[in-house]
Coordinates of C-alpha atoms in Angstrom, one line a residue:
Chain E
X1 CA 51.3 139.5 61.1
X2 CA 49.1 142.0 62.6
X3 CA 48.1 141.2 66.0
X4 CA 46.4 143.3 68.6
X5 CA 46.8 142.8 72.1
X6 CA 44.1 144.9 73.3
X7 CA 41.9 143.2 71.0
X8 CA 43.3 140.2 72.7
X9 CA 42.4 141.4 76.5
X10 CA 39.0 142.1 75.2
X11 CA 38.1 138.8 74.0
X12 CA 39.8 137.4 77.3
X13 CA 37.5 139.7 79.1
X14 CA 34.4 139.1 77.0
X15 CA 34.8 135.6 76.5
X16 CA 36.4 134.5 79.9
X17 CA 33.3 131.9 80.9
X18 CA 33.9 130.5 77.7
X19 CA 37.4 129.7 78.3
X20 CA 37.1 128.9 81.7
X21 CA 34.7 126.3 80.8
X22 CA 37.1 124.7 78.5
X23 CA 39.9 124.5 81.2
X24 CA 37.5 122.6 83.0
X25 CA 36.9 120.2 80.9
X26 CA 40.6 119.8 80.2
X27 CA 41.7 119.8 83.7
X28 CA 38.9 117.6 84.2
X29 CA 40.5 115.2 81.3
X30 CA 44.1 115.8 81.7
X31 CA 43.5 114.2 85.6
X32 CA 41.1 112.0 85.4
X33 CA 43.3 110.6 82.2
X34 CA 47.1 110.5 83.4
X35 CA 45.6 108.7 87.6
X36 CA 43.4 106.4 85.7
X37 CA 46.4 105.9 82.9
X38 CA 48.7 105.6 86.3
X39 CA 46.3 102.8 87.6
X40 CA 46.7 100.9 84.3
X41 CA 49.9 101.4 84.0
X42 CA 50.9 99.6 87.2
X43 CA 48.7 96.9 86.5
X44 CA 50.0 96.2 83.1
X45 CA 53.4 96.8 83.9
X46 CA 53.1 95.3 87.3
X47 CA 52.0 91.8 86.0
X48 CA 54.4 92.3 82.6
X49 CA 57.1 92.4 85.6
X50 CA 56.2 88.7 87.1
X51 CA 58.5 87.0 84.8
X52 CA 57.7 82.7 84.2
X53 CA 59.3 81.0 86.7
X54 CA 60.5 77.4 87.0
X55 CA 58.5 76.2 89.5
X56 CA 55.1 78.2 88.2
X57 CA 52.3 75.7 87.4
X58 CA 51.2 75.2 84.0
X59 CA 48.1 77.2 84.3
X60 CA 50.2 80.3 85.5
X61 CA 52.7 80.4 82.9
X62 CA 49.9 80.1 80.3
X63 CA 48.2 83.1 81.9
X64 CA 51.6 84.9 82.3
X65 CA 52.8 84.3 78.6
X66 CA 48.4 85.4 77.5
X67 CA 48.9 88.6 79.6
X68 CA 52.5 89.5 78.5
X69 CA 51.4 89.3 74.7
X70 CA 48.2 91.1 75.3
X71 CA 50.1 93.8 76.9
X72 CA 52.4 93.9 74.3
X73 CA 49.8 94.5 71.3
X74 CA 47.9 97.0 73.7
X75 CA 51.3 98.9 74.2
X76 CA 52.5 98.9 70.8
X77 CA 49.2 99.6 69.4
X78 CA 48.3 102.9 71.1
X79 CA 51.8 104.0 71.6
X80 CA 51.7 103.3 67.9
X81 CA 49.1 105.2 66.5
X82 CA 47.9 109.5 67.0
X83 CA 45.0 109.7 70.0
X84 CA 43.5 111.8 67.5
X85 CA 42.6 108.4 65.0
X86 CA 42.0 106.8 68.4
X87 CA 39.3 108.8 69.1
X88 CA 37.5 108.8 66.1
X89 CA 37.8 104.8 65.9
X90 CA 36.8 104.5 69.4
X91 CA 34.2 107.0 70.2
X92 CA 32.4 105.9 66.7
X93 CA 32.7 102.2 67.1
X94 CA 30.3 102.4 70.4
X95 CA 28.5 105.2 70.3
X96 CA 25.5 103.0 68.8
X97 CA 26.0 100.4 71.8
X98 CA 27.2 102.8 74.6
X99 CA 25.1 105.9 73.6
X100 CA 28.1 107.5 75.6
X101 CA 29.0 111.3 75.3
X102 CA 31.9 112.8 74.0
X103 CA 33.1 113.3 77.4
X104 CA 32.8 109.6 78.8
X105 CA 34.8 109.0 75.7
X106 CA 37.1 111.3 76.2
X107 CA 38.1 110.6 79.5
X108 CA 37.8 106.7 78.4
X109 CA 40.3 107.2 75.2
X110 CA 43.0 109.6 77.2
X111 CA 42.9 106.9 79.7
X112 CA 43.6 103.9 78.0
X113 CA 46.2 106.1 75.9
X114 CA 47.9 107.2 78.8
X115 CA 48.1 103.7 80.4
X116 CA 50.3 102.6 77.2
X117 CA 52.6 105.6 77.8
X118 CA 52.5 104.9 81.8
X119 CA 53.0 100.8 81.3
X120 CA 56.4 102.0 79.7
X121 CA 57.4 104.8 82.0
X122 CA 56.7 101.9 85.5
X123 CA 58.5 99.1 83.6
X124 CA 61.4 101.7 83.4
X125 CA 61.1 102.4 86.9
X126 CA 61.3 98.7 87.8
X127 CA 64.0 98.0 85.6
X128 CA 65.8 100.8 87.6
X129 CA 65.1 99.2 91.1
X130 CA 68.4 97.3 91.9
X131 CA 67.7 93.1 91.9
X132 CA 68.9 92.9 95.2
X133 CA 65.6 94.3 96.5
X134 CA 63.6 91.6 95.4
X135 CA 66.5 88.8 96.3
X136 CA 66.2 90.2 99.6
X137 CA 62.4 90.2 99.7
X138 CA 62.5 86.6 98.4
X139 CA 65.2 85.3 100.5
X140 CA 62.4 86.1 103.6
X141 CA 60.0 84.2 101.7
X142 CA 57.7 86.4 100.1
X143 CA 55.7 85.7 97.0
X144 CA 56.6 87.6 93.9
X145 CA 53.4 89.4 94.4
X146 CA 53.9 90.4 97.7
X147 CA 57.6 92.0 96.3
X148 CA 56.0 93.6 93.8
X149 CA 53.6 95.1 96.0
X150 CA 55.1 96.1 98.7
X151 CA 58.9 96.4 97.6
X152 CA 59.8 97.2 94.0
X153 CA 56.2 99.0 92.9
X154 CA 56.9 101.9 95.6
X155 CA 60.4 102.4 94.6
X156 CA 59.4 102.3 91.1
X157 CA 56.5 104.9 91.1
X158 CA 59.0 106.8 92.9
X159 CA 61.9 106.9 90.1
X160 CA 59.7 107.0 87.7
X161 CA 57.9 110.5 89.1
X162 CA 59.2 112.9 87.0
X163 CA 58.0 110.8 83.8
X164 CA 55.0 110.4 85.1
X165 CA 54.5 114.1 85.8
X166 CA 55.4 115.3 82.2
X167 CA 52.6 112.5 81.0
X168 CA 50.7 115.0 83.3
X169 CA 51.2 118.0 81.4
X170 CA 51.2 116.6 78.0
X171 CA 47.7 115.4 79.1
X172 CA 46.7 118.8 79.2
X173 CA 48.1 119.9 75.8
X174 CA 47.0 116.6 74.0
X175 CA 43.7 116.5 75.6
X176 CA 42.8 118.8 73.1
X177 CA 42.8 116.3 70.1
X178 CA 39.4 115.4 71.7
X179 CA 37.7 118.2 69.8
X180 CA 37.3 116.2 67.1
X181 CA 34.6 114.2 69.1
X182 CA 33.3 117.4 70.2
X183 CA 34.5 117.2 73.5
X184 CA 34.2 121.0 75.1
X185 CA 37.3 121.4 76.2
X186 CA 39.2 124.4 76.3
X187 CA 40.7 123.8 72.7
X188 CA 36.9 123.3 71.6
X189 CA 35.4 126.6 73.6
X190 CA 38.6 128.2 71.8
X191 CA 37.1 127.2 68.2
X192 CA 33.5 128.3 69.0
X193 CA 34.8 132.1 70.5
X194 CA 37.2 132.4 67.4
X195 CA 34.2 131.3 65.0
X196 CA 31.6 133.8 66.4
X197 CA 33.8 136.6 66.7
X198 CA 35.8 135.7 63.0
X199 CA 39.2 137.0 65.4
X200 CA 41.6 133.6 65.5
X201 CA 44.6 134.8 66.2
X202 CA 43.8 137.2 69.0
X203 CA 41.5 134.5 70.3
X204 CA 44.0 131.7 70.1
X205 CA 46.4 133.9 72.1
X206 CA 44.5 134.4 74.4
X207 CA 43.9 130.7 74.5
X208 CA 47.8 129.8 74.5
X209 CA 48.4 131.9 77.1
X210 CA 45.8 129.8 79.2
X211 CA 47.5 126.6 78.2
X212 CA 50.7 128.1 79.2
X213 CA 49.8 129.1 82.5
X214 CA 48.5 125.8 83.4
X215 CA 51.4 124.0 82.2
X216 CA 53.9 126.2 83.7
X217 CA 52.0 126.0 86.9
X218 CA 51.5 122.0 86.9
X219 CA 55.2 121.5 86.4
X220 CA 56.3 124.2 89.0
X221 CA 54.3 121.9 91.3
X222 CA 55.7 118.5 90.3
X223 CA 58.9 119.7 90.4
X224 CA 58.3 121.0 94.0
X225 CA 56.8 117.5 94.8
X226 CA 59.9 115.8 93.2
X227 CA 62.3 117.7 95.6
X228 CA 59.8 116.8 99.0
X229 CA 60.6 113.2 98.0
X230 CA 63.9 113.4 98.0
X231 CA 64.5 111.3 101.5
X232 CA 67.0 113.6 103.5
X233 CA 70.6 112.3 104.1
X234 CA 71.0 112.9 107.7
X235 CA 73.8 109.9 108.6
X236 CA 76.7 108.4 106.6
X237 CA 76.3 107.4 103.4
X238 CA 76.5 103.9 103.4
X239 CA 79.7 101.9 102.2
Chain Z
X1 CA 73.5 59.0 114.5
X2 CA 71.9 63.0 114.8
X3 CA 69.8 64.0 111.1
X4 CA 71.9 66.6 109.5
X5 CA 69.4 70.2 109.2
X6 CA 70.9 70.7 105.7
X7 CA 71.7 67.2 103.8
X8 CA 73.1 67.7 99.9
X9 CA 74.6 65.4 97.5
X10 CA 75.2 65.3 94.1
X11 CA 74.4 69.2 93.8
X12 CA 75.0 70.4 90.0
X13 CA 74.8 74.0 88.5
X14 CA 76.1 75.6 85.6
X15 CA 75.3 78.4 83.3
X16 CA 75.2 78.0 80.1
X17 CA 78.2 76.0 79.3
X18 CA 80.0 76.8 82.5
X19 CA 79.4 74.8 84.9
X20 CA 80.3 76.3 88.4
X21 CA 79.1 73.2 90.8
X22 CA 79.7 69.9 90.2
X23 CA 78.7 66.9 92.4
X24 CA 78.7 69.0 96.1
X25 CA 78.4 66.7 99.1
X26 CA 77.8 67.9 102.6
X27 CA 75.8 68.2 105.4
X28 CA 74.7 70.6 108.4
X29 CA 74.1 69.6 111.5
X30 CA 72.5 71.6 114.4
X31 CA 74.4 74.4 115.8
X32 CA 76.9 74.3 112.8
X33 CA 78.7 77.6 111.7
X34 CA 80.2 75.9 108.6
X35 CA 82.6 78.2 106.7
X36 CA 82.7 78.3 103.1
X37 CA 86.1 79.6 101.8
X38 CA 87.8 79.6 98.5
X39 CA 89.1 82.4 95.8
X40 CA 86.5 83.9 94.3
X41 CA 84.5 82.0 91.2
X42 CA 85.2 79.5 92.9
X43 CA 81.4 78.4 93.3
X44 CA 80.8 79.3 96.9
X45 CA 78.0 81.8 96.5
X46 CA 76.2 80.0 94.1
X47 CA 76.4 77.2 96.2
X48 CA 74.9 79.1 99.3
X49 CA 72.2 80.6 96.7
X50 CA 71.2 77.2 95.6
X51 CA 70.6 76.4 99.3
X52 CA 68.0 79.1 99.3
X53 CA 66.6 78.5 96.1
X54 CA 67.7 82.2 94.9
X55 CA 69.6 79.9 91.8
X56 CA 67.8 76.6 91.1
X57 CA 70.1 73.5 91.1
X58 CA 70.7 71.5 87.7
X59 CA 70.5 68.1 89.7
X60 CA 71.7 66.5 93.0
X61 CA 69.2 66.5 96.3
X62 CA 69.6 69.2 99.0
X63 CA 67.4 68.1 101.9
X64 CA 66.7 70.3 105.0
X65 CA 65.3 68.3 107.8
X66 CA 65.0 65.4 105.8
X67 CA 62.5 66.8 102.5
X68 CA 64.1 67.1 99.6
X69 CA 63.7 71.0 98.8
X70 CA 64.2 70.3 95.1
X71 CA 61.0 68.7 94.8
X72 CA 58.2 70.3 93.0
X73 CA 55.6 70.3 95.9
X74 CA 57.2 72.0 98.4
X75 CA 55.9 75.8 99.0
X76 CA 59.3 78.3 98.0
X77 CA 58.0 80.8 100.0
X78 CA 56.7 79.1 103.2
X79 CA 60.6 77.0 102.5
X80 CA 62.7 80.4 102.2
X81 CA 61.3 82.0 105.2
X82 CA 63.0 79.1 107.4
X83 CA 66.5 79.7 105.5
X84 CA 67.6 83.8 106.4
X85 CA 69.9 84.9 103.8
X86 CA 72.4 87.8 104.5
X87 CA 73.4 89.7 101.4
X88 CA 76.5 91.0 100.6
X89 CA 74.9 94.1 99.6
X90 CA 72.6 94.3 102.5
X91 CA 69.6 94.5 100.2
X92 CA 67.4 96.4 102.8
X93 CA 64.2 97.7 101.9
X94 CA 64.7 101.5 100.5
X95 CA 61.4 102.4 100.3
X96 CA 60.7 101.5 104.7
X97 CA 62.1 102.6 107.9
X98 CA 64.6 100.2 109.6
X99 CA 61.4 99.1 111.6
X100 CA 59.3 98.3 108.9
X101 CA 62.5 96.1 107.0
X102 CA 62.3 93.8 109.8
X103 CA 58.4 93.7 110.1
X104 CA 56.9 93.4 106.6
X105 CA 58.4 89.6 105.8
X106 CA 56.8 88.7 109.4
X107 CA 53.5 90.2 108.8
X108 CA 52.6 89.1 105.2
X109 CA 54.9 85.7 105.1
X110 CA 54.0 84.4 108.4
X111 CA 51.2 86.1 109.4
X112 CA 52.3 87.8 112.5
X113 CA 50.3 90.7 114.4
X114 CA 51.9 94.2 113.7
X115 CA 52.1 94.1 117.4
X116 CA 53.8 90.5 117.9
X117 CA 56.3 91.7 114.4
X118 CA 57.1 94.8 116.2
X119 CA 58.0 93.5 119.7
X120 CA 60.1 90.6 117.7
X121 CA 61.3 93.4 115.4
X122 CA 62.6 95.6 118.3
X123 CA 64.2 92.7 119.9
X124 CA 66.1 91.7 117.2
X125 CA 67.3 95.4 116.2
X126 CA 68.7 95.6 120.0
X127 CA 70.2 92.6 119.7
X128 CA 72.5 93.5 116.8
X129 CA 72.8 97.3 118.2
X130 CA 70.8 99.0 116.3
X131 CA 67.2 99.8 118.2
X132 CA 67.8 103.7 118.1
X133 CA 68.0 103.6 114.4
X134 CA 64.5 102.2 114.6
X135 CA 62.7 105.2 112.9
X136 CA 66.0 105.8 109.9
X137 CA 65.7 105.3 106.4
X138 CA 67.3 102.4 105.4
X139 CA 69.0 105.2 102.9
X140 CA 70.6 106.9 105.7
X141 CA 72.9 103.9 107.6
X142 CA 76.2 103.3 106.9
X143 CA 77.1 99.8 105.5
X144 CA 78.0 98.4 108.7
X145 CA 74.6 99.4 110.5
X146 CA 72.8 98.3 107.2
X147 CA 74.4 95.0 107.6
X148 CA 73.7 94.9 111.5
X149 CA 69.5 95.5 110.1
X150 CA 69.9 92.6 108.2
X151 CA 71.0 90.4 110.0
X152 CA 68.2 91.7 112.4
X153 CA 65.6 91.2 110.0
X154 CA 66.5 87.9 109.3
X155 CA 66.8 86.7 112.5
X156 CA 63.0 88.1 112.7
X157 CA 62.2 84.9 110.6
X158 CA 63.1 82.7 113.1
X159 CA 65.2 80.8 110.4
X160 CA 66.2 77.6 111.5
X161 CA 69.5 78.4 109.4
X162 CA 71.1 81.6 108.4
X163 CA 72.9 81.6 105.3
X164 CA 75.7 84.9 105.3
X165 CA 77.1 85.6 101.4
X166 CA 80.2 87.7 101.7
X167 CA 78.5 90.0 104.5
X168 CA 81.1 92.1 105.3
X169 CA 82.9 92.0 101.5
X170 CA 81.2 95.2 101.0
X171 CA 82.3 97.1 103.8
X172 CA 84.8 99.5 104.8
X173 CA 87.2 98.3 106.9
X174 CA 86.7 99.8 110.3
X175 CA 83.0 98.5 110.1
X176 CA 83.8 95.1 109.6
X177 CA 84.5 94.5 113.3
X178 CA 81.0 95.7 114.6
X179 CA 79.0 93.3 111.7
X180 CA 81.4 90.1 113.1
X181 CA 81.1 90.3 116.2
X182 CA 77.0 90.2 115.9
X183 CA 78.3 86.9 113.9
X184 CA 79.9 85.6 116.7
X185 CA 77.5 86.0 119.4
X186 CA 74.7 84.6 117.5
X187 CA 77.1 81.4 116.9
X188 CA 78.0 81.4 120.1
X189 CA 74.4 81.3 121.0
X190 CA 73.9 78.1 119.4
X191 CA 72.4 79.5 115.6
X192 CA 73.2 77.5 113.2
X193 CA 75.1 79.5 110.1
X194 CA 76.8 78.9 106.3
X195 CA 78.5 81.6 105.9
X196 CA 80.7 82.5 103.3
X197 CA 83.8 84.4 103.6
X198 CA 87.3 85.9 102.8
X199 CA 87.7 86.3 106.5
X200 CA 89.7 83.8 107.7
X201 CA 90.4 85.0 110.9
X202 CA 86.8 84.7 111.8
X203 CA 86.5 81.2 110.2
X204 CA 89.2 79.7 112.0
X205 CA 88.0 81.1 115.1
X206 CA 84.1 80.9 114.8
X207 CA 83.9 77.7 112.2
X208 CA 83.4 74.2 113.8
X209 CA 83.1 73.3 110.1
X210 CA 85.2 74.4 106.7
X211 CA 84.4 73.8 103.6
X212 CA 87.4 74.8 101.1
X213 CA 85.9 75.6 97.1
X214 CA 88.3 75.0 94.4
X215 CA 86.5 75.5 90.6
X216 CA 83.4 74.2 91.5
X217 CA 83.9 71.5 93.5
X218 CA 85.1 71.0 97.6
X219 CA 88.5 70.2 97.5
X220 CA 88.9 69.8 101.3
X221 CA 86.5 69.8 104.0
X222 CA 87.3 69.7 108.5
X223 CA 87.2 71.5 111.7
X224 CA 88.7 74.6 111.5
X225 CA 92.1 73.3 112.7
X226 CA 92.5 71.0 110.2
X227 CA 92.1 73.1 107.2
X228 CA 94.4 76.4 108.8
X229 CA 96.9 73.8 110.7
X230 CA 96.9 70.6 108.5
X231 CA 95.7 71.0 105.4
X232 CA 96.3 68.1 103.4
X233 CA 95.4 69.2 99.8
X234 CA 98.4 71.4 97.7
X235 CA 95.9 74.0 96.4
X236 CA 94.3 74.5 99.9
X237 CA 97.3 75.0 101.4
X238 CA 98.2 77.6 98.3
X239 CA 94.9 79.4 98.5
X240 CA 95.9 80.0 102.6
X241 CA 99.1 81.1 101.9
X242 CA 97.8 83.7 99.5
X243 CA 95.4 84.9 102.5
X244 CA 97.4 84.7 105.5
X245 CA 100.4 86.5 104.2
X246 CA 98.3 89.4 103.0

């Protein structure tokens, strides 16, 4: 393996628009994906989490035994299968009745994608919140809704952080599966420099090292995040 | 002859196979502290749960000022926030301030102003001692304050009964004394309470009712002196003998 690293700083140099570009258009997916993938995954898990109760009226449980198989098949389904294929099914299927772009795609498919992953990750977190929070919440007369909402959801999110986070930065490794709807991102811009120039490995270095940097960063923050969250034990811990 | 608050009869629960009520007859009047005592498994919290709906009866009627609460039409939620429940494990709010545990349930159940929750809210926390924890995490109190907040944000509800499961089971020892005598003054001020306990000393002292559990069913019921004085039934006076020679 010959590589050269000057040749590598060169492209960097030459090229650097190019690649900046991309990291915009991953950034770009890799957020807009994992808060829009957050959103549905607290609505799905949220609702999954509202169990059939005795008293519920006919009309309710219906609707609560629809949405829990519906979620079910959504979960399994694109938990089940590579984005990649997901892409290509998706962006084809409508491109004739959406005329959308690859990017409207893009950030459509990493979102629903992610919202599988994240539907998993909040049930987890609500699983983890002790039952005697929502006893307590119920026992004061509020709905199952209104415990959700208010009492298990924020303790959920919050225990469930640091899953959420590395949903984050795989986001902005496996955004890059979008290239094969010709989304520019930075994997894509990577491609094009590599293909003009006929240098791959010095360019993909290059391009690596970019990747690196923003993953390292991202988790440097979340883990800096994780620790301000951390409420501070200033009395006795409790009995 | 005065309308009990809490009427039930014929209460039934089991699980699965095991049933842990069977046929539960009593009533609570106005201003009642009824004590509910017995070994443990002996049916006592379910029975208190059942009261608040937490665990939904098999059969029998419990009727709280004279509506049968096991009937489908009446609202759980609007019914609940009339019956305060008192956990054994506190079951405060992690994720709010001391404050906000005794505010949300008035705001979004019963429709309060943040300003009329708050001023109720602050005069319940300095009733049970605990108004300079106001602005704490829930995270940071030791059990007994944690207990004290609970107590406070039930009372917020204006409950025309408090039910207490095992509150100070969980507690270390030297807090048990601060989260009983909050017990006793609300009693004392006329509140009407079940409350289930290992703590007889309070029972016989605070109870103008006891209600002795035995496997499910209440093997002997009185005022306070005639259980600890005269109890009539064998294993009543066995389960006592257990506790008062500890």
């Amino acid at each position: 393996m010959i590589i050269s690293l000057d040749k590598a700083w060169d492209i960097a140099q030459k090229y650097w628009p190019s690649f900046m570009l991309g990291v915009r258009y991953t950034l770009f997916l890799a957020i807009t994906g994992t808060l829009a993938g957050l959103l549905i995954g607290l609505i799905v898990a949220g609702i999954r989490a509202l169990k059939v109760e005795q008293r519920d009226s006919f009309l309710v449980k219906v609707l609560k035994r629809i949405f829990a198989f519906v979620s079910t098949v959504y979960i399994e389904v694109f938990r089940g299968t590579p984005m990649m294929v997901q892409a290509m099914f998706i962006y084809y299927s409508f491109r004739s009745t959406l005329h959308w772009t690859p990017i409207v795609a893009g950030v459509f498919i990493i979102s629903i994608n992610t919202g599988a992953y994240m539907a998993e990750i909040v049930r987890a977190g609500i699983q983890a919140v002790d039952i005697g929070q929502t006893e307590g919440a119920r026992s004061l007369g509020m709905s199952s809704f209104q415990t959700m909402w208010h009492v298990v959801l924020p303790q959920a999110i919050k225990n469930s952080f640091p899953a959420m986070g590395n949903e984050f930065i795989v986001n902005i490794k496996d955004s890059s599966v979008l290239n094969v709807i010709s989304v520019t991102d930075l994997f894509f811009q990577s491609s094009s420099v590599a293909g003009s120039i006929f240098k791959v490995q010095e360019t993909f270095l290059v391009t690596a090292a970019i990747y690196l940097f923003l993953t390292y960063t991202t988790s440097r923050i979340l883990g800096y995040i994780e620790k301000k969250m951390q409420p501070k034990q200033t009395g006795r811990a409790g009995a | 002859m005065e309308q009990p608050i809490i009427h039930i009869s014929g209460l039934k629960k089991s699980f699965g196979d095991l049933s842990v009520l069977e046929n539960i007859e009593f009533n609570v009047y106005k201003g009642d502290v009824v004590c509910l005592i017995g070994s443990s498994g002996s049916g006592k919290s379910t029975l208190l749960r059942c009261v608040n709906l937490l665990e939904v009866p098999d059969g029998g009627i419990i009727e709280v000022d004279g509506q049968n609460i096991l009937e489908g039409s009446i609202n759980v939620n609007r019914y609940r926030a009339r019956v305060g429940m008192v956990f054994q494990s506190f079951n405060l709010f992690n994720n709010m301030t001391v404050l906000k545990n005794c505010m949300i349930a008035q705001m979004k159940v019963l429709h309060r102003s943040r300003e009329e929750a708050e001023a109720k809210a602050l005069h319940y926390l300095e009733l049970v001692g605990m108004l300079e924890f106001k602005n704490a995490s829930s995270l940071t109190l030791s059990g007994g304050q944690k207990q004290r907040v609970a107590i406070a944000r039930a009372l917020c509800m204006d409950p025309e009964v408090l039910l207490f499961d095992e509150p100070t089971s969980a507690l270390d020892p030297e807090m048990v004394g601060e989260v009983l005598e909050v017990m006793k003054r609300l009693a004392k001020e006329g509140l009407t309470m079940i409350v289930v306990t290992h703590e007889m000393g309070f029972a016989k002292d605070v109870a103008t009712h006891v209600v002795f559990m035995d496997k499910g069913v209440i093997a002997e019921e009185g005022s306070a002196e005639d259980i600890f004085q005269n109890p009539k039934e064998e294993r009543t006076r066995a389960f006592l003998s257990r506790y008062l020679n500890q």
